[in-house]
mmCIF file of C-alpha atoms in Angstrom:
data_model
loop_
_atom_site.group_PDB
_atom_site.id
_atom_site.type_symbol
_atom_site.label_atom_id
_atom_site.label_comp_id
_atom_site.label_asym_id
_atom_site.label_seq_id
_atom_site.Cartn_x
_atom_site.Cartn_y
_atom_site.Cartn_z
ATOM 1 C CA UNK O 12 25.183 43.240 64.164
ATOM 2 C CA UNK O 13 28.276 40.676 63.602
ATOM 3 C CA UNK O 14 27.790 39.325 60.728
ATOM 4 C CA UNK O 15 29.203 35.483 60.362
ATOM 5 C CA UNK O 16 30.165 33.070 57.043
ATOM 6 C CA UNK O 17 29.585 29.629 56.940
ATOM 7 C CA UNK O 18 30.298 28.153 53.099
ATOM 8 C CA UNK O 19 30.790 24.895 54.949
ATOM 9 C CA UNK O 20 29.246 24.369 58.140
ATOM 10 C CA UNK O 21 28.362 20.887 59.315
ATOM 11 C CA UNK O 22 26.676 18.725 62.140
ATOM 12 C CA UNK O 23 29.077 18.137 64.921
ATOM 13 C CA UNK O 24 29.025 14.714 66.636
ATOM 14 C CA UNK O 25 31.186 13.465 69.508
ATOM 15 C CA UNK O 26 31.263 10.076 70.148
ATOM 16 C CA UNK O 27 33.340 8.951 73.363
ATOM 17 C CA UNK O 28 34.371 5.281 73.228
ATOM 18 C CA UNK O 29 37.498 3.506 75.683
ATOM 19 C CA UNK O 30 39.318 2.904 72.436
ATOM 20 C CA UNK O 31 39.348 3.584 68.960
ATOM 21 C CA UNK O 32 40.712 0.438 66.841
ATOM 22 C CA UNK O 33 40.759 1.350 63.147
ATOM 23 C CA UNK O 34 40.258 -2.272 61.057
ATOM 24 C CA UNK O 35 37.403 -3.253 63.840
ATOM 25 C CA UNK O 36 33.562 -2.668 65.028
ATOM 26 C CA UNK O 37 34.249 0.461 67.064
ATOM 27 C CA UNK O 38 30.952 1.214 69.686
ATOM 28 C CA UNK O 39 30.895 4.327 70.547
ATOM 29 C CA UNK O 40 29.396 5.092 74.662
ATOM 30 C CA UNK O 41 28.066 8.212 73.985
ATOM 31 C CA UNK O 42 26.731 10.823 71.110
ATOM 32 C CA UNK O 43 25.945 14.080 70.685
ATOM 33 C CA UNK O 44 24.772 16.253 67.868
ATOM 34 C CA UNK O 45 25.295 20.140 67.845
ATOM 35 C CA UNK O 46 25.032 22.777 64.963
ATOM 36 C CA UNK O 47 29.013 23.318 64.149
ATOM 37 C CA UNK O 48 31.372 24.545 61.270
ATOM 38 C CA UNK O 49 33.959 26.882 62.513
ATOM 39 C CA UNK O 50 31.615 30.170 61.405
ATOM 40 C CA UNK O 51 28.642 28.714 63.559
ATOM 41 C CA UNK O 52 31.057 28.272 66.576
ATOM 42 C CA UNK O 53 32.072 31.442 66.660
ATOM 43 C CA UNK O 54 28.255 32.738 66.247
ATOM 44 C CA UNK O 55 26.931 30.505 69.066
ATOM 45 C CA UNK O 56 29.787 32.135 71.398
ATOM 46 C CA UNK O 57 28.629 35.401 70.443
ATOM 47 C CA UNK O 58 25.627 34.729 71.746
ATOM 48 C CA UNK O 59 26.404 33.043 74.883
ATOM 49 C CA UNK O 60 28.048 36.650 75.419
ATOM 50 C CA UNK O 61 24.755 38.160 73.893
ATOM 51 C CA UNK O 62 26.098 39.819 70.809
ATOM 52 C CA UNK O 63 23.695 40.561 67.736
ATOM 53 C CA UNK O 64 25.245 38.054 65.534
ATOM 54 C CA UNK O 65 23.699 37.940 61.907
ATOM 55 C CA UNK O 66 24.827 34.096 59.960
ATOM 56 C CA UNK O 67 25.057 33.180 56.864
ATOM 57 C CA UNK O 68 26.512 31.047 54.919
ATOM 58 C CA UNK O 69 25.150 28.015 52.716
ATOM 59 C CA UNK O 70 23.264 25.228 53.794
ATOM 60 C CA UNK O 71 21.255 21.979 52.934
ATOM 61 C CA UNK O 72 18.756 18.936 53.684
ATOM 62 C CA UNK O 73 18.054 17.849 56.880
ATOM 63 C CA UNK O 74 21.342 18.786 58.725
ATOM 64 C CA UNK O 75 20.996 22.462 57.072
ATOM 65 C CA UNK O 76 17.460 22.450 58.823
ATOM 66 C CA UNK O 77 18.736 21.102 61.662
ATOM 67 C CA UNK O 78 21.168 24.280 61.773
ATOM 68 C CA UNK O 79 19.163 26.812 61.037
ATOM 69 C CA UNK O 80 16.809 25.664 63.319
ATOM 70 C CA UNK O 81 19.751 25.213 66.399
ATOM 71 C CA UNK O 82 20.585 28.746 65.625
ATOM 72 C CA UNK O 83 16.759 30.370 65.710
ATOM 73 C CA UNK O 84 16.247 28.972 68.681
ATOM 74 C CA UNK O 85 19.297 31.096 69.877
ATOM 75 C CA UNK O 86 17.770 34.171 68.175
ATOM 76 C CA UNK O 87 20.227 34.127 65.587
ATOM 77 C CA UNK O 88 19.052 35.960 62.444
ATOM 78 C CA UNK O 89 19.688 34.013 59.714
ATOM 79 C CA UNK O 90 19.902 34.572 55.841
ATOM 80 C CA UNK O 91 21.639 31.429 54.774
ATOM 81 C CA UNK O 92 21.305 29.935 50.695
ATOM 82 C CA UNK O 93 19.705 26.837 50.765
ATOM 83 C CA UNK O 94 21.256 24.374 48.364
ATOM 84 C CA UNK O 95 20.828 21.112 47.012
ATOM 85 C CA UNK O 96 22.384 17.955 48.327
ATOM 86 C CA UNK O 97 22.983 17.886 51.955
ATOM 87 C CA UNK O 98 25.104 19.662 54.697
ATOM 88 C CA UNK O 99 27.753 17.723 55.979
ATOM 89 C CA UNK O 100 28.517 16.177 58.942
ATOM 90 C CA UNK O 101 32.172 15.797 61.257
ATOM 91 C CA UNK O 102 32.597 13.090 63.516
ATOM 92 C CA UNK O 103 35.018 13.847 67.035
ATOM 93 C CA UNK O 104 36.020 10.621 68.486
ATOM 94 C CA UNK O 105 37.068 11.102 72.111
ATOM 95 C CA UNK O 106 38.587 7.947 73.342
ATOM 96 C CA UNK O 107 39.765 7.215 77.067
ATOM 97 C CA UNK O 108 43.477 6.882 76.029
ATOM 98 C CA UNK O 109 43.679 11.208 75.003
ATOM 99 C CA UNK O 110 43.252 10.133 71.284
ATOM 100 C CA UNK O 111 40.874 12.903 69.518
ATOM 101 C CA UNK O 112 40.389 11.851 66.000
ATOM 102 C CA UNK O 113 37.998 13.649 63.879
ATOM 103 C CA UNK O 114 35.990 12.220 60.453
ATOM 104 C CA UNK O 115 35.161 15.620 58.094
ATOM 105 C CA UNK O 116 33.449 14.890 55.419
ATOM 106 C CA UNK O 117 33.367 17.651 52.345
ATOM 107 C CA UNK O 118 29.911 18.962 52.259
ATOM 108 C CA UNK O 119 27.416 19.645 48.856
ATOM 109 C CA UNK O 120 28.964 21.108 45.902
ATOM 110 C CA UNK O 121 27.901 25.175 45.396
ATOM 111 C CA UNK O 122 27.340 25.825 41.526
ATOM 112 C CA UNK O 123 27.110 29.339 39.997
ATOM 113 C CA UNK O 124 23.689 29.969 40.312
ATOM 114 C CA UNK O 125 23.964 29.606 44.374
ATOM 115 C CA UNK O 126 27.051 31.210 44.554
ATOM 116 C CA UNK O 127 25.688 34.373 42.906
ATOM 117 C CA UNK O 128 22.320 34.887 45.380
ATOM 118 C CA UNK O 129 24.888 34.356 47.975
ATOM 119 C CA UNK O 130 27.019 37.038 46.845
ATOM 120 C CA UNK O 131 23.686 39.374 45.856
ATOM 121 C CA UNK O 132 22.666 38.241 49.994
ATOM 122 C CA UNK O 133 25.441 39.088 51.176
ATOM 123 C CA UNK O 134 26.254 42.781 50.155
ATOM 124 C CA UNK O 135 22.412 43.244 51.152
ATOM 125 C CA UNK O 136 23.252 42.325 54.768
ATOM 126 C CA UNK O 137 26.468 44.263 55.001
ATOM 127 C CA UNK O 138 25.285 47.561 55.303
ATOM 128 C CA UNK O 139 23.208 45.820 58.887
ATOM 129 C CA UNK O 140 27.176 44.673 59.927
ATOM 130 C CA UNK O 141 30.051 46.389 61.378
ATOM 131 C CA UNK O 142 32.170 43.712 61.739
ATOM 132 C CA UNK O 143 32.023 40.049 59.395
ATOM 133 C CA UNK O 144 34.158 37.454 60.902
ATOM 134 C CA UNK O 145 34.755 34.349 57.989
ATOM 135 C CA UNK O 146 35.641 31.352 58.993
ATOM 136 C CA UNK O 147 36.076 27.983 57.949
ATOM 137 C CA UNK O 148 36.851 25.531 54.664
ATOM 138 C CA UNK O 149 35.654 26.751 51.513
ATOM 139 C CA UNK O 150 32.222 24.638 50.281
ATOM 140 C CA UNK O 151 33.608 22.329 47.043
ATOM 141 C CA UNK O 152 32.429 24.432 44.036
ATOM 142 C CA UNK O 153 33.607 27.858 45.586
ATOM 143 C CA UNK O 154 36.861 29.589 44.571
ATOM 144 C CA UNK O 155 40.426 29.832 46.077
ATOM 145 C CA UNK O 156 39.857 33.443 45.951
ATOM 146 C CA UNK O 157 36.244 33.657 47.417
ATOM 147 C CA UNK O 158 37.261 34.642 51.313
ATOM 148 C CA UNK O 159 38.703 37.123 49.439
ATOM 149 C CA UNK O 160 35.731 38.850 47.335
ATOM 150 C CA UNK O 161 33.928 38.962 50.540
ATOM 151 C CA UNK O 162 37.028 41.012 52.487
ATOM 152 C CA UNK O 163 37.169 43.634 48.926
ATOM 153 C CA UNK O 164 33.118 44.004 49.335
ATOM 154 C CA UNK O 165 33.056 44.946 53.262
ATOM 155 C CA UNK O 166 36.558 46.863 52.528
ATOM 156 C CA UNK O 167 34.920 49.142 50.266
ATOM 157 C CA UNK O 168 32.036 49.735 52.952
ATOM 158 C CA UNK O 169 34.308 50.334 55.941
ATOM 159 C CA UNK O 170 33.624 47.142 57.603
ATOM 160 C CA UNK O 171 36.469 45.017 59.648
ATOM 161 C CA UNK O 172 37.051 41.440 58.444
ATOM 162 C CA UNK O 173 37.943 38.918 60.823
ATOM 163 C CA UNK O 174 39.183 35.613 58.431
ATOM 164 C CA UNK O 175 40.497 32.038 60.392
ATOM 165 C CA UNK O 176 40.787 29.396 57.145
ATOM 166 C CA UNK O 177 43.271 27.376 56.028
ATOM 167 C CA UNK O 178 45.531 26.729 52.810
ATOM 168 C CA UNK O 179 45.244 28.460 49.870
ATOM 169 C CA UNK O 180 41.874 29.789 50.877
ATOM 170 C CA UNK O 181 44.230 31.415 53.729
ATOM 171 C CA UNK O 182 46.914 32.318 50.999
ATOM 172 C CA UNK O 183 43.809 34.249 48.468
ATOM 173 C CA UNK O 184 42.254 36.194 51.778
ATOM 174 C CA UNK O 185 45.589 37.204 52.951
ATOM 175 C CA UNK O 186 46.311 39.186 50.089
ATOM 176 C CA UNK O 187 42.979 41.370 49.979
ATOM 177 C CA UNK O 188 44.445 42.053 53.347
ATOM 178 C CA UNK O 189 41.969 41.455 56.350
ATOM 179 C CA UNK O 190 41.777 43.244 59.284
ATOM 180 C CA UNK O 191 42.684 40.122 60.728
ATOM 181 C CA UNK O 192 43.717 36.542 60.623
ATOM 182 C CA UNK O 193 43.873 33.611 62.977
ATOM 183 C CA UNK O 194 45.809 30.656 61.924
ATOM 184 C CA UNK O 195 47.239 28.251 63.912
ATOM 185 C CA UNK O 196 50.888 27.458 63.642
ATOM 186 C CA UNK O 197 51.201 24.430 60.738
ATOM 187 C CA UNK O 198 48.241 27.109 59.111
ATOM 188 C CA UNK O 199 50.819 29.519 59.157
ATOM 189 C CA UNK O 200 53.615 27.088 58.400
ATOM 190 C CA UNK O 201 52.070 26.576 54.900
ATOM 191 C CA UNK O 202 51.913 29.996 54.333
ATOM 192 C CA UNK O 203 55.191 30.709 54.789
ATOM 193 C CA UNK O 204 56.807 28.030 53.575
ATOM 194 C CA UNK O 205 58.928 26.349 56.138
ATOM 195 C CA UNK O 206 59.111 24.994 60.204
ATOM 196 C CA UNK O 207 58.417 27.051 62.774
ATOM 197 C CA UNK O 208 60.151 25.579 65.062
ATOM 198 C CA UNK O 209 59.510 27.869 68.030
ATOM 199 C CA UNK O 210 57.664 31.249 69.358
ATOM 200 C CA UNK O 211 60.572 33.684 67.985
ATOM 201 C CA UNK O 212 59.706 31.851 64.328
ATOM 202 C CA UNK O 213 55.720 32.146 65.065
ATOM 203 C CA UNK O 214 56.584 35.800 65.449
ATOM 204 C CA UNK O 215 58.499 36.711 62.601
ATOM 205 C CA UNK O 216 56.284 34.859 60.535
ATOM 206 C CA UNK O 217 53.636 36.606 61.542
ATOM 207 C CA UNK O 218 55.459 40.197 61.275
ATOM 208 C CA UNK O 219 55.876 39.117 57.809
ATOM 209 C CA UNK O 220 52.253 38.738 57.028
ATOM 210 C CA UNK O 221 51.364 41.507 58.566
ATOM 211 C CA UNK O 222 54.074 43.572 56.716
ATOM 212 C CA UNK O 223 51.960 42.199 53.527
ATOM 213 C CA UNK O 224 48.991 45.088 54.963
ATOM 214 C CA UNK O 225 47.624 42.128 57.342
ATOM 215 C CA UNK O 226 46.427 44.435 60.210
ATOM 216 C CA UNK O 227 46.489 42.436 63.292
ATOM 217 C CA UNK O 228 47.904 38.463 62.970
ATOM 218 C CA UNK O 229 46.536 36.089 66.298
ATOM 219 C CA UNK O 230 48.453 33.147 65.980
ATOM 220 C CA UNK O 231 47.084 29.760 68.013
ATOM 221 C CA UNK O 232 50.123 27.406 68.791
ATOM 222 C CA UNK O 233 47.156 24.444 70.795
ATOM 223 C CA UNK O 234 49.216 24.313 75.152
ATOM 224 C CA UNK O 235 51.400 26.595 74.121
ATOM 225 C CA UNK O 236 49.498 29.247 73.782
ATOM 226 C CA UNK O 237 48.399 31.965 71.631
ATOM 227 C CA UNK O 238 50.589 34.858 70.271
ATOM 228 C CA UNK O 239 49.529 38.105 68.381
ATOM 229 C CA UNK O 240 50.721 40.886 66.595
ATOM 230 C CA UNK O 241 49.579 44.049 65.712
ATOM 231 C CA UNK O 242 51.316 47.391 64.773
ATOM 232 C CA UNK O 243 54.679 45.663 64.545
ATOM 233 C CA UNK O 244 54.323 44.719 68.654
ATOM 234 C CA UNK O 245 54.436 40.948 69.668
ATOM 235 C CA UNK O 246 52.543 39.519 72.456
ATOM 236 C CA UNK O 247 52.486 36.291 73.990
ATOM 237 C CA UNK O 248 50.030 34.855 76.445
ATOM 238 C CA UNK O 249 50.881 31.339 77.804
ATOM 239 C CA UNK O 250 48.550 28.999 78.127
ATOM 240 C CA UNK O 251 47.672 28.041 82.422
ATOM 241 C CA UNK O 252 47.124 24.108 82.895
ATOM 242 C CA UNK O 253 44.175 22.715 82.717
ATOM 243 C CA UNK O 254 42.529 19.158 82.306
ATOM 244 C CA UNK O 255 41.776 19.426 78.952
ATOM 245 C CA UNK O 256 38.313 17.483 77.687
ATOM 246 C CA UNK O 257 37.789 18.593 74.202
ATOM 247 C CA UNK O 258 39.922 20.775 72.195
ATOM 248 C CA UNK O 259 37.590 21.443 69.009
ATOM 249 C CA UNK O 260 36.343 24.978 68.795
ATOM 250 C CA UNK O 261 39.072 26.373 70.676
ATOM 251 C CA UNK O 262 40.097 27.821 67.699
ATOM 252 C CA UNK O 263 36.972 29.271 67.118
ATOM 253 C CA UNK O 264 36.519 30.711 70.433
ATOM 254 C CA UNK O 265 39.981 32.531 70.330
ATOM 255 C CA UNK O 266 38.252 34.357 66.916
ATOM 256 C CA UNK O 267 35.030 35.176 68.113
ATOM 257 C CA UNK O 268 37.169 36.606 71.871
ATOM 258 C CA UNK O 269 38.754 38.743 69.376
ATOM 259 C CA UNK O 270 35.571 40.105 67.303
ATOM 260 C CA UNK O 271 34.066 40.474 70.971
ATOM 261 C CA UNK O 272 37.355 42.767 71.711
ATOM 262 C CA UNK O 273 36.882 44.469 68.601
ATOM 263 C CA UNK O 274 33.040 45.774 69.319
ATOM 264 C CA UNK O 275 34.333 47.124 72.755
ATOM 265 C CA UNK O 276 37.514 48.922 72.003
ATOM 266 C CA UNK O 277 39.975 46.824 73.943
ATOM 267 C CA UNK O 278 43.636 47.145 74.009
ATOM 268 C CA UNK O 279 45.377 44.265 72.075
ATOM 269 C CA UNK O 280 47.123 42.860 75.292
ATOM 270 C CA UNK O 281 43.674 42.382 77.488
ATOM 271 C CA UNK O 282 42.033 41.333 73.846
ATOM 272 C CA UNK O 283 44.630 38.533 73.959
ATOM 273 C CA UNK O 284 44.718 37.342 77.792
ATOM 274 C CA UNK O 285 40.365 37.232 77.104
ATOM 275 C CA UNK O 286 40.577 35.018 74.020
ATOM 276 C CA UNK O 287 43.308 32.890 75.945
ATOM 277 C CA UNK O 288 41.103 32.768 78.317
ATOM 278 C CA UNK O 289 37.424 31.435 76.782
ATOM 279 C CA UNK O 290 39.523 29.423 74.412
ATOM 280 C CA UNK O 291 41.284 27.723 77.103
ATOM 281 C CA UNK O 292 37.873 27.204 78.929
ATOM 282 C CA UNK O 293 36.044 26.397 75.844
ATOM 283 C CA UNK O 294 38.933 22.942 76.070
ATOM 284 C CA UNK O 295 37.456 22.126 79.833
ATOM 285 C CA UNK O 296 34.103 21.123 78.341
ATOM 286 C CA UNK O 297 32.579 18.120 76.161
ATOM 287 C CA UNK O 298 30.679 19.931 73.484
ATOM 288 C CA UNK O 299 32.793 22.522 71.704
ATOM 289 C CA UNK O 300 32.295 26.362 71.356
ATOM 290 C CA UNK O 301 29.848 26.040 74.736
ATOM 291 C CA UNK O 302 32.013 27.716 76.593
ATOM 292 C CA UNK O 303 31.627 27.787 80.671
ATOM 293 C CA UNK O 304 31.767 31.515 81.503
ATOM 294 C CA UNK O 305 32.529 31.718 85.663
ATOM 295 C CA UNK O 306 35.855 28.691 84.137
ATOM 296 C CA UNK O 307 36.583 31.332 81.966
ATOM 297 C CA UNK O 308 36.978 34.391 83.968
ATOM 298 C CA UNK O 309 38.693 32.414 86.461
ATOM 299 C CA UNK O 310 41.587 31.261 84.140
ATOM 300 C CA UNK O 311 41.719 35.118 83.287
ATOM 301 C CA UNK O 312 43.294 35.921 86.320
ATOM 302 C CA UNK O 313 45.896 32.838 85.316
ATOM 303 C CA UNK O 314 47.012 34.117 82.091
ATOM 304 C CA UNK O 315 49.824 36.518 81.773
ATOM 305 C CA UNK O 316 51.181 38.601 78.445
ATOM 306 C CA UNK O 317 54.028 38.881 78.061
ATOM 307 C CA UNK O 318 55.743 41.409 75.470
ATOM 308 C CA UNK O 319 58.183 39.413 73.442
ATOM 309 C CA UNK O 320 59.007 43.027 70.812
#
């Protein structure tokens, strides 16, 4: 079983409009609500590929019930801690002019008792798990090193962890030496403290993080593609040309794809190529984290992986 941890889930609302104008009334053309948050997106993709998944984290209120019902309907084993307050909603507005605007709510605050309940639940779930995916922002009230605590607990049981977060949560998580991290280029710039101009800069930054003890660093660079550092070797997958509809969930698609590749023992070059294909396929659809598998399979044949070093 793969265990996914989403500490700050969300109901993702995707709107379409002609144009978004600040300071004015904006009427949306369509709206669609789905269970979201980075870890939930990973969970949904893994289930589309028939991997057994247990999802945990914090949920609250009507929105929390909506997410849990959605996951259970897709045969996800749910073990969330239910908290006071309402799980957040995130708005993703797609305008005809090509601009994408995201509005992200903060979510409920977690108290000490709820945090301890989660840790106890996490300890119970680890023996049943082969892999742990830790994704997304930290819920308010949790310490910045909370992901580090979860990574250490998994390591004590010999379980690999995949970490996809940002800011200080990522910095602290790196100190715990997870098996894999998946920052985007801006998140990597925050960690190393300077601008990364080209893929050579990205590669050097990723190498420095691997030298600090992280097993595998995968960097998403948007339309430029993906870069992977593993065992000192650097691989780069250039993005194929596609018609982009919605980029939300592309990074989560990379994480889900790597989780599947790790479970199946796939070589790094193949894992990178597959992750690029699944991520790009995600961008071709309006619904985030709903992978058109035929598109992903077709894109796989158009993605070349180059070893840079």
